[in-house]
């Protein structure tokens, strides 16, 4: 595969991963609102845990789809012959662990590097999403405890 082909196909798969990830994050908002509505009668701590857990599970699902997409792409382009090897390489590259025990042929190395770029970008988005979610949920989880503490007449707080 030429370097131009590697750049093109790497950009295509990276773009697909971005669409998948951003699309899933955007679709999570109404899902999380629905979950919040279903569990509105639970305690704040339980609601926070459930909403964060559902978010985490959906984000892991998104990353899993992307790793599988990279594995499929590597096999489809004949860079790696066996599915297990393609999946392993994709996961190690996407997470930027990069053990180096399985390497791509020279004609695919630039393409493979796009998998690491994809992982870095999508993990960054996931982290930002979770930080934003938790920063909105945690203060609300603590509100009732602090409000009831202050309203009990405790002046030392």
JSON list of C-alpha atoms in Angstrom, two decimals:
[
{"chain": "A", "resi": 1, "resn": "UNK", "atom": "CA", "xyz": [0.00, 0.00, 0.00]},
{"chain": "A", "resi": 2, "resn": "UNK", "atom": "CA", "xyz": [1.44, 3.36, -0.97]},
{"chain": "A", "resi": 3, "resn": "UNK", "atom": "CA", "xyz": [1.94, 6.12, 1.56]},
{"chain": "A", "resi": 4, "resn": "UNK", "atom": "CA", "xyz": [-0.83, 8.13, -0.09]},
{"chain": "A", "resi": 5, "resn": "UNK", "atom": "CA", "xyz": [-3.19, 5.16, 0.24]},
{"chain": "A", "resi": 6, "resn": "UNK", "atom": "CA", "xyz": [-2.21, 4.73, 3.89]},
{"chain": "A", "resi": 7, "resn": "UNK", "atom": "CA", "xyz": [-2.92, 8.40, 4.57]},
{"chain": "A", "resi": 8, "resn": "UNK", "atom": "CA", "xyz": [-6.26, 8.26, 2.78]},
{"chain": "A", "resi": 9, "resn": "UNK", "atom": "CA", "xyz": [-7.46, 4.99, 4.33]},
{"chain": "A", "resi": 10, "resn": "UNK", "atom": "CA", "xyz": [-6.13, 5.95, 7.76]},
{"chain": "A", "resi": 11, "resn": "UNK", "atom": "CA", "xyz": [-8.01, 9.24, 7.54]},
{"chain": "A", "resi": 12, "resn": "UNK", "atom": "CA", "xyz": [-11.18, 7.45, 6.42]},
{"chain": "A", "resi": 13, "resn": "UNK", "atom": "CA", "xyz": [-11.14, 4.95, 9.29]},
{"chain": "A", "resi": 14, "resn": "UNK", "atom": "CA", "xyz": [-10.18, 7.63, 11.81]},
{"chain": "A", "resi": 15, "resn": "UNK", "atom": "CA", "xyz": [-13.08, 9.78, 10.55]},
{"chain": "A", "resi": 16, "resn": "UNK", "atom": "CA", "xyz": [-15.48, 6.85, 10.88]},
{"chain": "A", "resi": 17, "resn": "UNK", "atom": "CA", "xyz": [-14.29, 6.34, 14.44]},
{"chain": "A", "resi": 18, "resn": "UNK", "atom": "CA", "xyz": [-14.82, 10.03, 15.19]},
{"chain": "A", "resi": 19, "resn": "UNK", "atom": "CA", "xyz": [-18.36, 9.89, 13.77]},
{"chain": "A", "resi": 20, "resn": "UNK", "atom": "CA", "xyz": [-19.13, 6.76, 15.80]},
{"chain": "A", "resi": 21, "resn": "UNK", "atom": "CA", "xyz": [-17.76, 8.23, 19.00]},
{"chain": "A", "resi": 22, "resn": "UNK", "atom": "CA", "xyz": [-19.21, 11.72, 18.71]},
{"chain": "A", "resi": 23, "resn": "UNK", "atom": "CA", "xyz": [-22.52, 10.23, 17.58]},
{"chain": "A", "resi": 24, "resn": "UNK", "atom": "CA", "xyz": [-22.66, 7.90, 20.55]},
{"chain": "A", "resi": 25, "resn": "UNK", "atom": "CA", "xyz": [-21.74, 10.67, 22.99]},
{"chain": "A", "resi": 26, "resn": "UNK", "atom": "CA", "xyz": [-24.44, 12.91, 21.53]},
{"chain": "A", "resi": 27, "resn": "UNK", "atom": "CA", "xyz": [-27.02, 10.11, 21.64]},
{"chain": "A", "resi": 28, "resn": "UNK", "atom": "CA", "xyz": [-26.10, 9.40, 25.26]},
{"chain": "A", "resi": 29, "resn": "UNK", "atom": "CA", "xyz": [-27.58, 12.67, 26.46]},
{"chain": "A", "resi": 30, "resn": "UNK", "atom": "CA", "xyz": [-31.24, 11.72, 25.87]},
{"chain": "A", "resi": 31, "resn": "UNK", "atom": "CA", "xyz": [-30.49, 8.16, 27.03]},
{"chain": "A", "resi": 32, "resn": "UNK", "atom": "CA", "xyz": [-29.07, 9.49, 30.29]},
{"chain": "A", "resi": 33, "resn": "UNK", "atom": "CA", "xyz": [-32.00, 11.85, 30.70]},
{"chain": "A", "resi": 34, "resn": "UNK", "atom": "CA", "xyz": [-34.34, 8.88, 30.28]},
{"chain": "A", "resi": 35, "resn": "UNK", "atom": "CA", "xyz": [-32.40, 6.82, 32.79]},
{"chain": "A", "resi": 36, "resn": "UNK", "atom": "CA", "xyz": [-32.45, 9.78, 35.20]},
{"chain": "A", "resi": 37, "resn": "UNK", "atom": "CA", "xyz": [-36.21, 10.02, 34.79]},
{"chain": "A", "resi": 38, "resn": "UNK", "atom": "CA", "xyz": [-36.67, 6.28, 35.45]},
{"chain": "A", "resi": 39, "resn": "UNK", "atom": "CA", "xyz": [-34.62, 6.39, 38.64]},
{"chain": "A", "resi": 40, "resn": "UNK", "atom": "CA", "xyz": [-35.72, 9.80, 39.90]},
{"chain": "A", "resi": 41, "resn": "UNK", "atom": "CA", "xyz": [-37.17, 8.29, 43.11]},
{"chain": "A", "resi": 42, "resn": "UNK", "atom": "CA", "xyz": [-33.85, 6.72, 44.12]},
{"chain": "A", "resi": 43, "resn": "UNK", "atom": "CA", "xyz": [-31.37, 8.39, 46.42]},
{"chain": "A", "resi": 44, "resn": "UNK", "atom": "CA", "xyz": [-29.02, 10.96, 44.89]},
{"chain": "A", "resi": 45, "resn": "UNK", "atom": "CA", "xyz": [-25.95, 8.77, 45.41]},
{"chain": "A", "resi": 46, "resn": "UNK", "atom": "CA", "xyz": [-27.60, 5.81, 43.69]},
{"chain": "A", "resi": 47, "resn": "UNK", "atom": "CA", "xyz": [-28.76, 8.01, 40.79]},
{"chain": "A", "resi": 48, "resn": "UNK", "atom": "CA", "xyz": [-25.24, 9.40, 40.42]},
{"chain": "A", "resi": 49, "resn": "UNK", "atom": "CA", "xyz": [-23.75, 5.90, 40.44]},
{"chain": "A", "resi": 50, "resn": "UNK", "atom": "CA", "xyz": [-26.26, 4.53, 37.92]},
{"chain": "A", "resi": 51, "resn": "UNK", "atom": "CA", "xyz": [-25.97, 7.45, 35.50]},
{"chain": "A", "resi": 52, "resn": "UNK", "atom": "CA", "xyz": [-22.17, 7.39, 35.69]},
{"chain": "A", "resi": 53, "resn": "UNK", "atom": "CA", "xyz": [-22.17, 3.60, 35.25]},
{"chain": "A", "resi": 54, "resn": "UNK", "atom": "CA", "xyz": [-24.44, 3.73, 32.22]},
{"chain": "A", "resi": 55, "resn": "UNK", "atom": "CA", "xyz": [-22.25, 6.46, 30.72]},
{"chain": "A", "resi": 56, "resn": "UNK", "atom": "CA", "xyz": [-19.12, 4.44, 31.35]},
{"chain": "A", "resi": 57, "resn": "UNK", "atom": "CA", "xyz": [-20.66, 1.31, 29.79]},
{"chain": "A", "resi": 58, "resn": "UNK", "atom": "CA", "xyz": [-21.75, 3.17, 26.66]},
{"chain": "A", "resi": 59, "resn": "UNK", "atom": "CA", "xyz": [-18.34, 4.78, 26.29]},
{"chain": "A", "resi": 60, "resn": "UNK", "atom": "CA", "xyz": [-16.63, 1.40, 26.60]},
{"chain": "A", "resi": 61, "resn": "UNK", "atom": "CA", "xyz": [-19.06, 0.08, 23.97]},
{"chain": "A", "resi": 62, "resn": "UNK", "atom": "CA", "xyz": [-18.07, 2.91, 21.62]},
{"chain": "A", "resi": 63, "resn": "UNK", "atom": "CA", "xyz": [-14.36, 2.22, 22.07]},
{"chain": "A", "resi": 64, "resn": "UNK", "atom": "CA", "xyz": [-14.96, -1.50, 21.52]},
{"chain": "A", "resi": 65, "resn": "UNK", "atom": "CA", "xyz": [-16.74, -0.85, 18.23]},
{"chain": "A", "resi": 66, "resn": "UNK", "atom": "CA", "xyz": [-13.81, 1.29, 17.11]},
{"chain": "A", "resi": 67, "resn": "UNK", "atom": "CA", "xyz": [-11.20, -1.32, 18.00]},
{"chain": "A", "resi": 68, "resn": "UNK", "atom": "CA", "xyz": [-13.20, -3.88, 16.01]},
{"chain": "A", "resi": 69, "resn": "UNK", "atom": "CA", "xyz": [-13.42, -1.44, 13.09]},
{"chain": "A", "resi": 70, "resn": "UNK", "atom": "CA", "xyz": [-9.65, -1.05, 13.08]},
{"chain": "A", "resi": 71, "resn": "UNK", "atom": "CA", "xyz": [-9.22, -4.84, 13.26]},
{"chain": "A", "resi": 72, "resn": "UNK", "atom": "CA", "xyz": [-11.62, -5.35, 10.36]},
{"chain": "A", "resi": 73, "resn": "UNK", "atom": "CA", "xyz": [-9.83, -2.67, 8.34]},
{"chain": "A", "resi": 74, "resn": "UNK", "atom": "CA", "xyz": [-6.44, -4.30, 8.93]},
{"chain": "A", "resi": 75, "resn": "UNK", "atom": "CA", "xyz": [-7.79, -7.65, 7.76]},
{"chain": "A", "resi": 76, "resn": "UNK", "atom": "CA", "xyz": [-9.71, -6.20, 4.82]},
{"chain": "A", "resi": 77, "resn": "UNK", "atom": "CA", "xyz": [-6.59, -4.42, 3.58]},
{"chain": "A", "resi": 78, "resn": "UNK", "atom": "CA", "xyz": [-4.54, -7.65, 4.06]},
{"chain": "A", "resi": 79, "resn": "UNK", "atom": "CA", "xyz": [-2.21, -6.05, 6.61]},
{"chain": "A", "resi": 80, "resn": "UNK", "atom": "CA", "xyz": [-2.85, -8.87, 9.13]},
{"chain": "A", "resi": 81, "resn": "UNK", "atom": "CA", "xyz": [-4.03, -12.34, 8.22]},
{"chain": "A", "resi": 82, "resn": "UNK", "atom": "CA", "xyz": [-5.65, -13.66, 11.41]},
{"chain": "A", "resi": 83, "resn": "UNK", "atom": "CA", "xyz": [-8.58, -12.04, 13.18]},
{"chain": "A", "resi": 84, "resn": "UNK", "atom": "CA", "xyz": [-7.19, -12.52, 16.69]},
{"chain": "A", "resi": 85, "resn": "UNK", "atom": "CA", "xyz": [-3.92, -10.85, 15.67]},
{"chain": "A", "resi": 86, "resn": "UNK", "atom": "CA", "xyz": [-5.80, -7.98, 14.03]},
{"chain": "A", "resi": 87, "resn": "UNK", "atom": "CA", "xyz": [-7.97, -7.48, 17.10]},
{"chain": "A", "resi": 88, "resn": "UNK", "atom": "CA", "xyz": [-4.98, -7.66, 19.44]},
{"chain": "A", "resi": 89, "resn": "UNK", "atom": "CA", "xyz": [-2.94, -5.24, 17.34]},
{"chain": "A", "resi": 90, "resn": "UNK", "atom": "CA", "xyz": [-5.88, -2.84, 17.08]},
{"chain": "A", "resi": 91, "resn": "UNK", "atom": "CA", "xyz": [-6.48, -2.85, 20.83]},
{"chain": "A", "resi": 92, "resn": "UNK", "atom": "CA", "xyz": [-2.81, -2.38, 21.70]},
{"chain": "A", "resi": 93, "resn": "UNK", "atom": "CA", "xyz": [-2.46, 0.41, 19.14]},
{"chain": "A", "resi": 94, "resn": "UNK", "atom": "CA", "xyz": [-5.78, 2.14, 19.92]},
{"chain": "A", "resi": 95, "resn": "UNK", "atom": "CA", "xyz": [-4.92, 2.28, 23.62]},
{"chain": "A", "resi": 96, "resn": "UNK", "atom": "CA", "xyz": [-1.38, 3.43, 22.69]},
{"chain": "A", "resi": 97, "resn": "UNK", "atom": "CA", "xyz": [0.13, 0.65, 24.80]},
{"chain": "A", "resi": 98, "resn": "UNK", "atom": "CA", "xyz": [2.13, -0.54, 21.78]},
{"chain": "A", "resi": 99, "resn": "UNK", "atom": "CA", "xyz": [3.85, -3.66, 23.11]},
{"chain": "A", "resi": 100, "resn": "UNK", "atom": "CA", "xyz": [5.70, -4.16, 19.82]},
{"chain": "A", "resi": 101, "resn": "UNK", "atom": "CA", "xyz": [5.31, -7.93, 19.85]},
{"chain": "A", "resi": 102, "resn": "UNK", "atom": "CA", "xyz": [3.17, -7.72, 16.72]},
{"chain": "A", "resi": 103, "resn": "UNK", "atom": "CA", "xyz": [4.12, -5.21, 14.05]},
{"chain": "A", "resi": 104, "resn": "UNK", "atom": "CA", "xyz": [2.61, -4.35, 10.70]},
{"chain": "A", "resi": 105, "resn": "UNK", "atom": "CA", "xyz": [4.41, -4.83, 7.41]},
{"chain": "A", "resi": 106, "resn": "UNK", "atom": "CA", "xyz": [6.23, -1.67, 6.30]},
{"chain": "A", "resi": 107, "resn": "UNK", "atom": "CA", "xyz": [3.52, -0.95, 3.71]},
{"chain": "A", "resi": 108, "resn": "UNK", "atom": "CA", "xyz": [0.92, -0.51, 6.50]},
{"chain": "A", "resi": 109, "resn": "UNK", "atom": "CA", "xyz": [2.75, 1.20, 9.34]},
{"chain": "A", "resi": 110, "resn": "UNK", "atom": "CA", "xyz": [1.46, 4.70, 8.65]},
{"chain": "A", "resi": 111, "resn": "UNK", "atom": "CA", "xyz": [-2.08, 3.32, 8.38]},
{"chain": "A", "resi": 112, "resn": "UNK", "atom": "CA", "xyz": [-1.63, 1.50, 11.70]},
{"chain": "A", "resi": 113, "resn": "UNK", "atom": "CA", "xyz": [-0.43, 4.66, 13.42]},
{"chain": "A", "resi": 114, "resn": "UNK", "atom": "CA", "xyz": [-3.79, 6.25, 12.66]},
{"chain": "A", "resi": 115, "resn": "UNK", "atom": "CA", "xyz": [-5.29, 3.72, 15.09]},
{"chain": "A", "resi": 116, "resn": "UNK", "atom": "CA", "xyz": [-3.27, 5.28, 17.89]},
{"chain": "A", "resi": 117, "resn": "UNK", "atom": "CA", "xyz": [-4.29, 8.78, 16.87]},
{"chain": "A", "resi": 118, "resn": "UNK", "atom": "CA", "xyz": [-7.92, 7.64, 16.82]},
{"chain": "A", "resi": 119, "resn": "UNK", "atom": "CA", "xyz": [-7.62, 6.20, 20.32]},
{"chain": "A", "resi": 120, "resn": "UNK", "atom": "CA", "xyz": [-5.96, 9.31, 21.75]},
{"chain": "A", "resi": 121, "resn": "UNK", "atom": "CA", "xyz": [-8.64, 11.60, 20.33]},
{"chain": "A", "resi": 122, "resn": "UNK", "atom": "CA", "xyz": [-11.58, 9.42, 21.36]},
{"chain": "A", "resi": 123, "resn": "UNK", "atom": "CA", "xyz": [-10.22, 8.77, 24.86]},
{"chain": "A", "resi": 124, "resn": "UNK", "atom": "CA", "xyz": [-9.79, 12.52, 25.21]},
{"chain": "A", "resi": 125, "resn": "UNK", "atom": "CA", "xyz": [-13.42, 13.10, 24.25]},
{"chain": "A", "resi": 126, "resn": "UNK", "atom": "CA", "xyz": [-14.55, 10.34, 26.61]},
{"chain": "A", "resi": 127, "resn": "UNK", "atom": "CA", "xyz": [-12.57, 11.84, 29.47]},
{"chain": "A", "resi": 128, "resn": "UNK", "atom": "CA", "xyz": [-13.99, 15.31, 28.82]},
{"chain": "A", "resi": 129, "resn": "UNK", "atom": "CA", "xyz": [-17.53, 13.89, 28.68]},
{"chain": "A", "resi": 130, "resn": "UNK", "atom": "CA", "xyz": [-17.15, 11.96, 31.93]},
{"chain": "A", "resi": 131, "resn": "UNK", "atom": "CA", "xyz": [-15.50, 14.89, 33.74]},
{"chain": "A", "resi": 132, "resn": "UNK", "atom": "CA", "xyz": [-18.32, 17.16, 32.62]},
{"chain": "A", "resi": 133, "resn": "UNK", "atom": "CA", "xyz": [-20.96, 14.63, 33.69]},
{"chain": "A", "resi": 134, "resn": "UNK", "atom": "CA", "xyz": [-19.41, 13.95, 37.07]},
{"chain": "A", "resi": 135, "resn": "UNK", "atom": "CA", "xyz": [-18.84, 17.66, 37.73]},
{"chain": "A", "resi": 136, "resn": "UNK", "atom": "CA", "xyz": [-22.58, 18.18, 37.19]},
{"chain": "A", "resi": 137, "resn": "UNK", "atom": "CA", "xyz": [-23.72, 15.13, 39.16]},
{"chain": "A", "resi": 138, "resn": "UNK", "atom": "CA", "xyz": [-21.49, 15.22, 42.23]},
{"chain": "A", "resi": 139, "resn": "UNK", "atom": "CA", "xyz": [-22.46, 18.67, 43.52]},
{"chain": "A", "resi": 140, "resn": "UNK", "atom": "CA", "xyz": [-26.11, 17.63, 43.23]},
{"chain": "A", "resi": 141, "resn": "UNK", "atom": "CA", "xyz": [-25.36, 14.42, 45.12]},
{"chain": "A", "resi": 142, "resn": "UNK", "atom": "CA", "xyz": [-23.90, 16.38, 47.98]},
{"chain": "A", "resi": 143, "resn": "UNK", "atom": "CA", "xyz": [-26.53, 19.16, 48.03]},
{"chain": "A", "resi": 144, "resn": "UNK", "atom": "CA", "xyz": [-29.14, 17.34, 50.07]},
{"chain": "A", "resi": 145, "resn": "UNK", "atom": "CA", "xyz": [-26.61, 16.18, 52.67]},
{"chain": "A", "resi": 146, "resn": "UNK", "atom": "CA", "xyz": [-25.20, 19.69, 53.15]},
{"chain": "A", "resi": 147, "resn": "UNK", "atom": "CA", "xyz": [-28.63, 21.33, 53.01]},
{"chain": "A", "resi": 148, "resn": "UNK", "atom": "CA", "xyz": [-30.05, 19.02, 55.67]},
{"chain": "A", "resi": 149, "resn": "UNK", "atom": "CA", "xyz": [-26.90, 19.46, 57.77]},
{"chain": "A", "resi": 150, "resn": "UNK", "atom": "CA", "xyz": [-27.22, 23.25, 57.67]},
{"chain": "A", "resi": 151, "resn": "UNK", "atom": "CA", "xyz": [-30.96, 23.26, 58.26]},
{"chain": "A", "resi": 152, "resn": "UNK", "atom": "CA", "xyz": [-30.59, 21.11, 61.38]},
{"chain": "A", "resi": 153, "resn": "UNK", "atom": "CA", "xyz": [-29.42, 24.17, 63.24]},
{"chain": "A", "resi": 154, "resn": "UNK", "atom": "CA", "xyz": [-25.74, 23.25, 63.38]},
{"chain": "A", "resi": 155, "resn": "UNK", "atom": "CA", "xyz": [-23.95, 26.63, 63.47]},
{"chain": "A", "resi": 156, "resn": "UNK", "atom": "CA", "xyz": [-20.46, 25.07, 63.51]},
{"chain": "A", "resi": 157, "resn": "UNK", "atom": "CA", "xyz": [-20.55, 24.10, 59.85]}
]
